[in-house]
Structures are given as C-alpha cells and as structure tokens.
PDB file of C-alpha atoms in Angstrom:
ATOM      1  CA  UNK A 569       2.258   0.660  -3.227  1.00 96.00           C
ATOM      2  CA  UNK A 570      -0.087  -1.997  -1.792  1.00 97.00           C
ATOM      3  CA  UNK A 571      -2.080  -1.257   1.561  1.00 98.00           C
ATOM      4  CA  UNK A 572      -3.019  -4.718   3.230  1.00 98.00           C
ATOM      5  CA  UNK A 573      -5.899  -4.478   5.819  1.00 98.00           C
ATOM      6  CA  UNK A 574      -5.997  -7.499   8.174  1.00 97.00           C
ATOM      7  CA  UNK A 575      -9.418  -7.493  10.361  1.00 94.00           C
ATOM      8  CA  UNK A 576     -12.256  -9.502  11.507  1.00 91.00           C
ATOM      9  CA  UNK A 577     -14.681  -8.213  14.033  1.00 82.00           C
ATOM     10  CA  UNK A 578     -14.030 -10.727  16.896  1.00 74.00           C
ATOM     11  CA  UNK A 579     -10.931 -11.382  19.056  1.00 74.00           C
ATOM     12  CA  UNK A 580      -8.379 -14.101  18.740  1.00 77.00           C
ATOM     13  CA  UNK A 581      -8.917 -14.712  15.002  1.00 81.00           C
ATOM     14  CA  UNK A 582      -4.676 -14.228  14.229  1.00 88.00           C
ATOM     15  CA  UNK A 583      -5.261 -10.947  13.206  1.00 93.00           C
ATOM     16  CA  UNK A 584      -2.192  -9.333  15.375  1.00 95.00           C
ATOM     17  CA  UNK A 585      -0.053 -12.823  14.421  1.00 95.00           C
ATOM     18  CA  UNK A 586      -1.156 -12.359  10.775  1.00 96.00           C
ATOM     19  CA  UNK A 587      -0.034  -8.482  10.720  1.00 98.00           C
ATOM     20  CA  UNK A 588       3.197  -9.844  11.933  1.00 98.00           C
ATOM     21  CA  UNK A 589       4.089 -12.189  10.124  1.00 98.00           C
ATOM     22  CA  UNK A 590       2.831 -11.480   6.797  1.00 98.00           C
ATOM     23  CA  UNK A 591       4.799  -7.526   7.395  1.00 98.00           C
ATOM     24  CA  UNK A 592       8.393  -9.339   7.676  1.00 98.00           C
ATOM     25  CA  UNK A 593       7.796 -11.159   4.669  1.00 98.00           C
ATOM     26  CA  UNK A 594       6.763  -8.398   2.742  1.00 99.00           C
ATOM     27  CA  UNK A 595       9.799  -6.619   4.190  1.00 98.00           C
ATOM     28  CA  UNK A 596      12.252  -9.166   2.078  1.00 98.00           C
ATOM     29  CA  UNK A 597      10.795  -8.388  -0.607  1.00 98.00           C
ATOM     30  CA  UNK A 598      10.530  -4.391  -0.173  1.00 98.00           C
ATOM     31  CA  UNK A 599       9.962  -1.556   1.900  1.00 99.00           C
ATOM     32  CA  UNK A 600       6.941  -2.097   4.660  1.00 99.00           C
ATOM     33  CA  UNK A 601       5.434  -0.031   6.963  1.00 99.00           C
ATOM     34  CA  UNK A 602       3.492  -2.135   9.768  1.00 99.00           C
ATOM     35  CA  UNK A 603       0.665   0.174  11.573  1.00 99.00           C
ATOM     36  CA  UNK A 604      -0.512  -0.838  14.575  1.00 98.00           C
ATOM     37  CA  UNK A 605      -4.392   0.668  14.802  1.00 98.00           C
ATOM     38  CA  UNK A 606      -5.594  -1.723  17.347  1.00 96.00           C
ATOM     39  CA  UNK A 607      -4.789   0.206  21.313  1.00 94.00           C
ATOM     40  CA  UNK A 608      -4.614  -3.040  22.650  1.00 94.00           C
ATOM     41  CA  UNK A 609      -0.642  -3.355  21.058  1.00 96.00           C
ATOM     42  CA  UNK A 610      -0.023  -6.510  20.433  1.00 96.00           C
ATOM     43  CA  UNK A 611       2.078  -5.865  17.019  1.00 98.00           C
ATOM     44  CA  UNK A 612       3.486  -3.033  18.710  1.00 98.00           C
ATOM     45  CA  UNK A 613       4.535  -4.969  21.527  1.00 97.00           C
ATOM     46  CA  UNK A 614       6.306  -7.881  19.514  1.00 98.00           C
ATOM     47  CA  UNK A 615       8.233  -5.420  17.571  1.00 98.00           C
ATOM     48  CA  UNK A 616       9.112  -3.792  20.353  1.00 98.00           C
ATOM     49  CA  UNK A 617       9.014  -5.596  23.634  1.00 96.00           C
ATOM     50  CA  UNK A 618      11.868  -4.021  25.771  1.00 95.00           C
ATOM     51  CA  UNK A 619      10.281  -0.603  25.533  1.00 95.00           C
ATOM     52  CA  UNK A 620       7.572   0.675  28.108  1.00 94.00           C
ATOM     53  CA  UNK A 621       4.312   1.743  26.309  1.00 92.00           C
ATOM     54  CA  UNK A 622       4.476   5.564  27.478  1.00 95.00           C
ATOM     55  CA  UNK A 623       7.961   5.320  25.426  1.00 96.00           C
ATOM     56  CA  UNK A 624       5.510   5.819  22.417  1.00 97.00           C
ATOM     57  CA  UNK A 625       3.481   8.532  23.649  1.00 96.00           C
ATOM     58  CA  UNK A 626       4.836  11.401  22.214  1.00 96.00           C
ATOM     59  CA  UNK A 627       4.825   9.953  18.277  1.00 98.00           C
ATOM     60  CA  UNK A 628       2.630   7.196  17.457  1.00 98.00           C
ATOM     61  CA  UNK A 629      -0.217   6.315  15.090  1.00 98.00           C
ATOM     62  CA  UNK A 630      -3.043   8.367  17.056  1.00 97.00           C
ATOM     63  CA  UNK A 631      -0.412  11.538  16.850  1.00 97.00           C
ATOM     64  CA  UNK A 632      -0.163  11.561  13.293  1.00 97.00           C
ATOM     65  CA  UNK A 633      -4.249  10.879  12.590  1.00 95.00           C
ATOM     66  CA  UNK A 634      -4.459  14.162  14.794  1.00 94.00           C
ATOM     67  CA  UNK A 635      -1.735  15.804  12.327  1.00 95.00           C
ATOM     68  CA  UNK A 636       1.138  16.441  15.384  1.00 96.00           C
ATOM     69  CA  UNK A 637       3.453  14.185  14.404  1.00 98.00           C
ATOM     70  CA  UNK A 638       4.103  13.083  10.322  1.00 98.00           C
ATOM     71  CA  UNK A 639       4.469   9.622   9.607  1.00 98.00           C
ATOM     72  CA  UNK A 640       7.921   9.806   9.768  1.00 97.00           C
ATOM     73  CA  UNK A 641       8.479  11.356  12.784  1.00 97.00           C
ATOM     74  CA  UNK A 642       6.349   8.588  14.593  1.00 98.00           C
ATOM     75  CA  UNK A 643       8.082   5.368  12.631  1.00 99.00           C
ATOM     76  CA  UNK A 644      10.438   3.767  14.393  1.00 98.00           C
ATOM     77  CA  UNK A 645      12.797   0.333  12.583  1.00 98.00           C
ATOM     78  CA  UNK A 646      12.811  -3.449  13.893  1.00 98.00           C
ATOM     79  CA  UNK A 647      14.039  -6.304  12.336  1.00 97.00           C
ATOM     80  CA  UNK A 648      14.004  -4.464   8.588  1.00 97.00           C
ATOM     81  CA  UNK A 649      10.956  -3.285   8.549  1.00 99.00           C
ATOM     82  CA  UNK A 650       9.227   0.727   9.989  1.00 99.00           C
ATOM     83  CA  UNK A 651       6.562   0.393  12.616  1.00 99.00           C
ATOM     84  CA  UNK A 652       3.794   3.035  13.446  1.00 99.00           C
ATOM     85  CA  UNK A 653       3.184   2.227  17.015  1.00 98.00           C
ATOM     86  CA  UNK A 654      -0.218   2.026  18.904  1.00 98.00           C
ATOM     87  CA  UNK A 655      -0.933   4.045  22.281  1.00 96.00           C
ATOM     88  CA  UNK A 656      -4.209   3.763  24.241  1.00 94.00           C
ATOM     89  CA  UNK A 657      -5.059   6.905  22.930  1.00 93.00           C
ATOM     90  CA  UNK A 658      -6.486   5.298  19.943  1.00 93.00           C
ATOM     91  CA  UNK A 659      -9.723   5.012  21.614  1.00 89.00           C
ATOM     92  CA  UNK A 660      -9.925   8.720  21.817  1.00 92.00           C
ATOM     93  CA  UNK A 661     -10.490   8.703  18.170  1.00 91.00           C
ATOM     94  CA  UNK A 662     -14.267   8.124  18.025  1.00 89.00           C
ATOM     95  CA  UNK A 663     -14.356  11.536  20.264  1.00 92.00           C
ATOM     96  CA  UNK A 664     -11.876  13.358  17.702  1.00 92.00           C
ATOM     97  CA  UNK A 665     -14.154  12.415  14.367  1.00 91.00           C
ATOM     98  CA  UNK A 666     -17.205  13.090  16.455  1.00 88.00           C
ATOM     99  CA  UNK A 667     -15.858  16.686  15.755  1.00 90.00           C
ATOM    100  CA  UNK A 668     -13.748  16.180  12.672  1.00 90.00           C
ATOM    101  CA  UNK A 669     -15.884  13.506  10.268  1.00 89.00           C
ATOM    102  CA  UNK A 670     -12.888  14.012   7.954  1.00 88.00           C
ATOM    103  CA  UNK A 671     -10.192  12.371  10.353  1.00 90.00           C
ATOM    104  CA  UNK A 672     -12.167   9.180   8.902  1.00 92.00           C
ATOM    105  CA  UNK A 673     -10.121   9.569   5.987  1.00 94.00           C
ATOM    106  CA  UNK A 674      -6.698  10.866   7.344  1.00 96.00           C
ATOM    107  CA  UNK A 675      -4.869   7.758   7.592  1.00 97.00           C
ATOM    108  CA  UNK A 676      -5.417   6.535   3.893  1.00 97.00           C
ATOM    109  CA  UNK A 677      -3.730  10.411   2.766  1.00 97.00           C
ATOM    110  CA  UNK A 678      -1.133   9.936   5.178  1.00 98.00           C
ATOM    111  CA  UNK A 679      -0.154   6.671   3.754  1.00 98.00           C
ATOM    112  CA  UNK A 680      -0.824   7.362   0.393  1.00 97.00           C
ATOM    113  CA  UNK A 681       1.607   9.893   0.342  1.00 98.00           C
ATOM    114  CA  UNK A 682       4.178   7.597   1.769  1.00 98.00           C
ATOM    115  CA  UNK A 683       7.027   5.955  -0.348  1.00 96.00           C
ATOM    116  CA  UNK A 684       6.337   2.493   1.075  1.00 99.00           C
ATOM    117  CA  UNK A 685       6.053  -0.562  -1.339  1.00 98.00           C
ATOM    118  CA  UNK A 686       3.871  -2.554   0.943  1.00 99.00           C
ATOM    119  CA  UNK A 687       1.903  -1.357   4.414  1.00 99.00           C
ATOM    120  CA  UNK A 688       0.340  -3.237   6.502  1.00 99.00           C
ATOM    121  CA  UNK A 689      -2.738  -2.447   9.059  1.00 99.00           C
ATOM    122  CA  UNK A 690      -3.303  -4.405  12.014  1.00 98.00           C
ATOM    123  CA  UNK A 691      -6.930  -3.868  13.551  1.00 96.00           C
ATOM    124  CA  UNK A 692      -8.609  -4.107  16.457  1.00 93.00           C
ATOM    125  CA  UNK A 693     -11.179  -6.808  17.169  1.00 88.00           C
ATOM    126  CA  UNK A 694     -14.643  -4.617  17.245  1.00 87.00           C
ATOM    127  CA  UNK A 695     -15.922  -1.682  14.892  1.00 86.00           C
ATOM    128  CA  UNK A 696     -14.502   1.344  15.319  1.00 91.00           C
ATOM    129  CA  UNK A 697     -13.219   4.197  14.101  1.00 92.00           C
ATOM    130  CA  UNK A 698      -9.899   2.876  13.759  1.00 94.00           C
ATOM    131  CA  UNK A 699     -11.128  -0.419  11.577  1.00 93.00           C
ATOM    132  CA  UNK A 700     -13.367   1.931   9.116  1.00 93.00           C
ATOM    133  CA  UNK A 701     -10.483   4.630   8.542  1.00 95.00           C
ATOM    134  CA  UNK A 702      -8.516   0.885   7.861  1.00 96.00           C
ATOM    135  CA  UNK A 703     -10.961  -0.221   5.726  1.00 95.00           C
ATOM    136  CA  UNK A 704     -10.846   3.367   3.349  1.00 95.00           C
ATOM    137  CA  UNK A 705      -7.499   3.072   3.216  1.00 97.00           C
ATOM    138  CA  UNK A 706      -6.673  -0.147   1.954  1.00 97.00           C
ATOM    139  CA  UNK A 707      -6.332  -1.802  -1.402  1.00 97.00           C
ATOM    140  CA  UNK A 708      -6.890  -5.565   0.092  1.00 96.00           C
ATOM    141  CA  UNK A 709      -8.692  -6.600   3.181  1.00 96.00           C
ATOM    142  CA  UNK A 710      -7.436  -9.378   4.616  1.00 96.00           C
ATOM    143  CA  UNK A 711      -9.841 -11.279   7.449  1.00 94.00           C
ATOM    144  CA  UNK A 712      -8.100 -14.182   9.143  1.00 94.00           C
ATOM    145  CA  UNK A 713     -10.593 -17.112  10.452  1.00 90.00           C
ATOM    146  CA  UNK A 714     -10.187 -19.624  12.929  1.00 83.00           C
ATOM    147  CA  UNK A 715     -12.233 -23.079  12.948  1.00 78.00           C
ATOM    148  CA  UNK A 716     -14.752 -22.015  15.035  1.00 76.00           C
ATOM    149  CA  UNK A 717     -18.558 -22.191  14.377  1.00 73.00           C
ATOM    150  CA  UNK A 718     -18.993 -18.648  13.952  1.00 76.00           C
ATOM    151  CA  UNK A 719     -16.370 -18.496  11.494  1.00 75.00           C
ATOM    152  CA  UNK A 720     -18.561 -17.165   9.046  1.00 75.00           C
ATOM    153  CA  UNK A 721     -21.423 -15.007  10.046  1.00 79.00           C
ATOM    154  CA  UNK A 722     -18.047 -12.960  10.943  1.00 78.00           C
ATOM    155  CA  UNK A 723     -16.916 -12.982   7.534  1.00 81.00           C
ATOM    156  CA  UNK A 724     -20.273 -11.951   6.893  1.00 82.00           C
ATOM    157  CA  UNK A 725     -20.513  -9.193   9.097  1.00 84.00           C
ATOM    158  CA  UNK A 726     -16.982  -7.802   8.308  1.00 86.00           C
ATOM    159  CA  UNK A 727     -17.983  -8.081   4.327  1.00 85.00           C
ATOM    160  CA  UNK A 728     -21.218  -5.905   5.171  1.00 86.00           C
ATOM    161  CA  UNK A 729     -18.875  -2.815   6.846  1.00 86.00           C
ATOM    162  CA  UNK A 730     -16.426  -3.372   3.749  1.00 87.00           C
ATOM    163  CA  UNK A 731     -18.965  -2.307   1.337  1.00 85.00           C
ATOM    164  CA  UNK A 732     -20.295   0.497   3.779  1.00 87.00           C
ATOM    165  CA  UNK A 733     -16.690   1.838   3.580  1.00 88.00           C
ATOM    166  CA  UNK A 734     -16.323   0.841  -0.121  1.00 86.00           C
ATOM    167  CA  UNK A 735     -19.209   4.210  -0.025  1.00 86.00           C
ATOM    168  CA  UNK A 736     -16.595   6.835   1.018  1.00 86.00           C
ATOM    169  CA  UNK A 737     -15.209   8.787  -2.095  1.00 80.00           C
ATOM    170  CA  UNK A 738     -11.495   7.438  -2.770  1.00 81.00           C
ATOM    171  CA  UNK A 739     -11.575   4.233  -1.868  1.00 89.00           C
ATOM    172  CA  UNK A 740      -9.590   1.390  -3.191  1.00 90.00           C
ATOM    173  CA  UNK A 741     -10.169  -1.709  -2.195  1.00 94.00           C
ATOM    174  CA  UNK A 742     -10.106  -4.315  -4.720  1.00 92.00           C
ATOM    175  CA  UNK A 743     -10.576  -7.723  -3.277  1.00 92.00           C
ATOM    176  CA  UNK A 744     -11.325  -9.198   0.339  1.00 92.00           C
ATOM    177  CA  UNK A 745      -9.273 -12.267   0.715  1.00 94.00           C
ATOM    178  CA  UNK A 746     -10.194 -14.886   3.232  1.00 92.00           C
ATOM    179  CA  UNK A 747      -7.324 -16.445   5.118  1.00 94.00           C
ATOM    180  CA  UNK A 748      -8.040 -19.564   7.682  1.00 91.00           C
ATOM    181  CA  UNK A 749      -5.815 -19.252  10.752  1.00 88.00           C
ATOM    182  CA  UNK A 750      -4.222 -22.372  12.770  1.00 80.00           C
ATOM    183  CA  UNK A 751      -6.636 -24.783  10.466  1.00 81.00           C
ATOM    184  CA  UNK A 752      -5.798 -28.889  11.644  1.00 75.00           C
ATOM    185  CA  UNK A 753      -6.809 -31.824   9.581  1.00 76.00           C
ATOM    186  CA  UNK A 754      -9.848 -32.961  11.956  1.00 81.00           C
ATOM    187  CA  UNK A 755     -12.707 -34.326   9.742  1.00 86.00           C
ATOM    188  CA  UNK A 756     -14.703 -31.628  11.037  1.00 82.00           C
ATOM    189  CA  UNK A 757     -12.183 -28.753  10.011  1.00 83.00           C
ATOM    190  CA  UNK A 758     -12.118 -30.000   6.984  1.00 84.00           C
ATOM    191  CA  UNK A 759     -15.414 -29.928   6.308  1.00 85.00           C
ATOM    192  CA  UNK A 760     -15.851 -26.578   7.783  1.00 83.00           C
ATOM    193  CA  UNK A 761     -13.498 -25.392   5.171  1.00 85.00           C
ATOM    194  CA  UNK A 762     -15.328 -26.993   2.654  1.00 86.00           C
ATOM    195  CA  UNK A 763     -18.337 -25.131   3.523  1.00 84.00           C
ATOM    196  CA  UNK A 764     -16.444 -21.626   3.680  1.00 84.00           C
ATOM    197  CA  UNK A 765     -15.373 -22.327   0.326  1.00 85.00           C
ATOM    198  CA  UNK A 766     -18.584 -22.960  -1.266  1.00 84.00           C
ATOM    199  CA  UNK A 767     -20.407 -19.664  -0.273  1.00 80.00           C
ATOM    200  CA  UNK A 768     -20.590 -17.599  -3.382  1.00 80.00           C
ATOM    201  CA  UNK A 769     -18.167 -14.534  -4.216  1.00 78.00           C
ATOM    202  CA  UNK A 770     -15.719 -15.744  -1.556  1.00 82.00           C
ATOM    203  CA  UNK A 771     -12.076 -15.577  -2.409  1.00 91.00           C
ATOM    204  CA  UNK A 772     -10.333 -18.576   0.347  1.00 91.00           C
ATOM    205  CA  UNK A 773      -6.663 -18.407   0.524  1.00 94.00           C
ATOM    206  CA  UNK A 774      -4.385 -21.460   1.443  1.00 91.00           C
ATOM    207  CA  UNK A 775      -4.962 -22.274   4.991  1.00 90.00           C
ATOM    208  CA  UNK A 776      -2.067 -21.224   7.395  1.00 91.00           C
ATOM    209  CA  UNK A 777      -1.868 -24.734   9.533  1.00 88.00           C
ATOM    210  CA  UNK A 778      -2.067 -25.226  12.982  1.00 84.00           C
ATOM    211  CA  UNK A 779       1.540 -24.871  14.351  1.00 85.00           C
ATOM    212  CA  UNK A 780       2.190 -24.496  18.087  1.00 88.00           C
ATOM    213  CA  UNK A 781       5.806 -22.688  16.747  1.00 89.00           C
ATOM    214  CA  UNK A 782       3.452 -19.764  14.679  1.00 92.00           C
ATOM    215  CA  UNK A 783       2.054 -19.455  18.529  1.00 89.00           C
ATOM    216  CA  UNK A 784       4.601 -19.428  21.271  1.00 92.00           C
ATOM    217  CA  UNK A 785       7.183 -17.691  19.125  1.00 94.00           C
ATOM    218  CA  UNK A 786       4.422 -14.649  18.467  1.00 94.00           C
ATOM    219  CA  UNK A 787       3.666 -14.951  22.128  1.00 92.00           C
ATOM    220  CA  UNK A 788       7.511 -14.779  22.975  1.00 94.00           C
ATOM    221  CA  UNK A 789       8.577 -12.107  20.565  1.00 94.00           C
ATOM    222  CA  UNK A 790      11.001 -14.285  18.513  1.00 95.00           C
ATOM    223  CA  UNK A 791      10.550 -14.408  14.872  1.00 96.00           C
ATOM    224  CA  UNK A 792       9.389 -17.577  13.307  1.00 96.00           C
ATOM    225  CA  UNK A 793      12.340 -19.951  11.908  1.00 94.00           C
ATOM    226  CA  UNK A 794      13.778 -19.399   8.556  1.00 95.00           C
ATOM    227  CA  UNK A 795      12.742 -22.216   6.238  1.00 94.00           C
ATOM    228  CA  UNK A 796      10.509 -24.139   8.380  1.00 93.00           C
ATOM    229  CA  UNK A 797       6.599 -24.571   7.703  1.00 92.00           C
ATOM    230  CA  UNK A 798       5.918 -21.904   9.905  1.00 92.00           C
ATOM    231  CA  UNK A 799       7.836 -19.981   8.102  1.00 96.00           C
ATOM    232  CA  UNK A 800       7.318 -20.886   4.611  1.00 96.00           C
ATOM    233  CA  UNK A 801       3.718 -20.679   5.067  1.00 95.00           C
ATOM    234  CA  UNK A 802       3.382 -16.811   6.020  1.00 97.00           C
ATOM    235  CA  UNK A 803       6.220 -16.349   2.796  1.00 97.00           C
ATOM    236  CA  UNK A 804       4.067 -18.281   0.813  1.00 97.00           C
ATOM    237  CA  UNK A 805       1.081 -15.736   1.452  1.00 97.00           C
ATOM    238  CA  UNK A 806       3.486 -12.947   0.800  1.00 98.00           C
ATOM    239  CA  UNK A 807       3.871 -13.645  -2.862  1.00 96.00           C
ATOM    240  CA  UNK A 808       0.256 -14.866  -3.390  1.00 95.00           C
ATOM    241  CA  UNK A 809      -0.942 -11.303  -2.092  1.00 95.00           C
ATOM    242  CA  UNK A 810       2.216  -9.683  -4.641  1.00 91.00           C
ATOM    243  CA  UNK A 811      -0.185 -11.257  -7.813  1.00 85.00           C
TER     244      UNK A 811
END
C-alpha cells in the first residue's frame, strides 16, 4: 500500500486537479481509493457531478473519522476507481478532536487497514485538522506549485507542519515531493524553477505543463484524453511516484 498526500497551504495550487488525475492513473495500474478531505468538494464533485451534495450525507469521509460508517460503507465507484466523498461537515472536525485528540489519528488506521494498493488524499487549502490527520497518514506528501512568487515560502511553510506531524507516534512519511503545476516556458518561469530547484533538501518532480485541456476538462468533469500530453504527463507521474 502507498498513501499519497497532495497539499499546499494556499488555494488554487492544482491540488484538487492533481488528486484527480494522478488517482485514475494509479487506478490502471491497481486498486485506488481517492479521499476527498477538503469540504469544499471539488474531487468529490468531478467524480460525481450528477449527484446533489446531501446525496453523501449519510456515508462520507467525516462519518467514518467519527466511526458511524466503515470505509466501505461510505466508498462509492467512478470511472475504476472507489471514492470517499467530502460533506461540509468536515469542518466540524476541529470541534470533534477538541474532545477526542485521538480522532487526529483515525484516518491513517482506517486506511491502513484497508486492502487498497494506492490511496490518495486530496486536502484543503489552509491548516486544519483535516490536512494534519492527512499528513500522519501518509507515506508521500505531495505539494503541487504554481509559478507564482510565493511559490516557495509555501513550500516552506507546508515542509514546517510536515515535520510537526512527522512528531506523532506512527508516522510514515518518507519523502515530500515537489510537483510544479501548469509551469509555461516564459524566461521568467524558467528561472523560477531554477531557483526552486536549487534550495537544499528539495526533491522537484517533472513539471506538469501548462495545458488549457488539464483545465477545462477538470472544470467540466470529463477525463483528460488518452494518449495526449495531458494525459501522458499525469501517467508519467504515476510511475515516477511507483519507484
């Protein structure tokens, strides 16, 4: 089994397009579980887009992190792969480990125990209870980055809360892989990658490239074209993560 975190601390980073993407390659290649921990449901809602959200209240990721639903009860199939839904309800969870410190660590025993080959977290964009119980649970984080100019006083704020969770007893996580999101060929994106890849102790994975197809087919809920870049790039990252 191989848990894959994807996170970064601000919004509209890829993380959602990442989770995606990366979980239906994984899904040729065994069996993935996609959780959705971010309440804002964006996975959720591209795996599932005809359904209403209250569809998913009565099983979903917050039900089995308060232990009334199992994993399995709460999973429901698209396009190969299982999905744990997310509800609103997620934000409740700060409230429930406010009383119950240990829920911190429920989600990495519930998936542990799983028979996946490959899960996949999806995160949401702040620090919360939902990203730290990602973080224990996970063997890899992965932190998508977009060419911004705060690209990386992110990566080094997300790197300081991975070691903080690297603190609770049990956890796995073995590398933190940096992944650069819709990256062009402008001078000045290339030289912003350049400096990303020079700070010390960073592991930088192949850039995904800018492709307007990777963003209005996420946006639309249609999956991204068999054999084209698009494509090839997200199945490329598949096998790079199998190593």
């Amino acid at each position: 089994m191989k848990i894959i975190t994807i996170t970064n601390i601000k919004g509209g980073t890829g993380k959602s397009t990442s989770a995606v993407h990366l979980s239906l390659a994984l899904g040729r290649r065994g069996k993935t579980l996609s959780v959705d921990m971010d309440q804002q449901g964006d996975l959720t809602e591209f795996f599932f887009p005809d359904e209403s959200p209250e569809s998913f209240d009565q099983a979903n990721a917050y039900t089995v992190l308060k232990a009334e639903t199992t994993l399995m009860e709460s999973v429901r199939s698209s396009h190969g792969i299982d999905i744990l839904p997310s509800v609103e309800d997620l934000s409740e969870l700060t409230f429930q480990i406010a009383k119950d410190f240990s829920l911190i660590q429920r989600l990495k025993r519930v998936l542990r125990a799983s028979r996946y080959d490959f899960i996949v977290i999806d995160t949401p964009g702040s620090i919360s209870p939902e990203t730290i119980s990602s973080y224990i649970a996970a063997d890899i984080i992965l932190v998508p980055i977009i060419p911004a100019k705060w690209a990386i006083r992110r990566v080094n704020q997300v790197l300081k809360k991975v070691l903080q969770a690297k603190e609770f007893e049990g956890t796995n996580i073995s590398k933190v892989l940096i992944l650069p999101m819709s990256w062009g060929k402008s001078q000045k994106q290339i030289e912003l990658l350049e400096t990303i890849r020079s700070i010390p102790g960073l592991e930088i994975l192949e850039p995904i490239p800018f492709s307007t197809s990777i963003k209005d087919r996420t946006e639309s809920n249609v999956l991204l074209q068999e054999g084209k870049p698009a494509w090839m790039a997200f199945d490329s990252l598949a096998e790079v993560l199998l190593k």
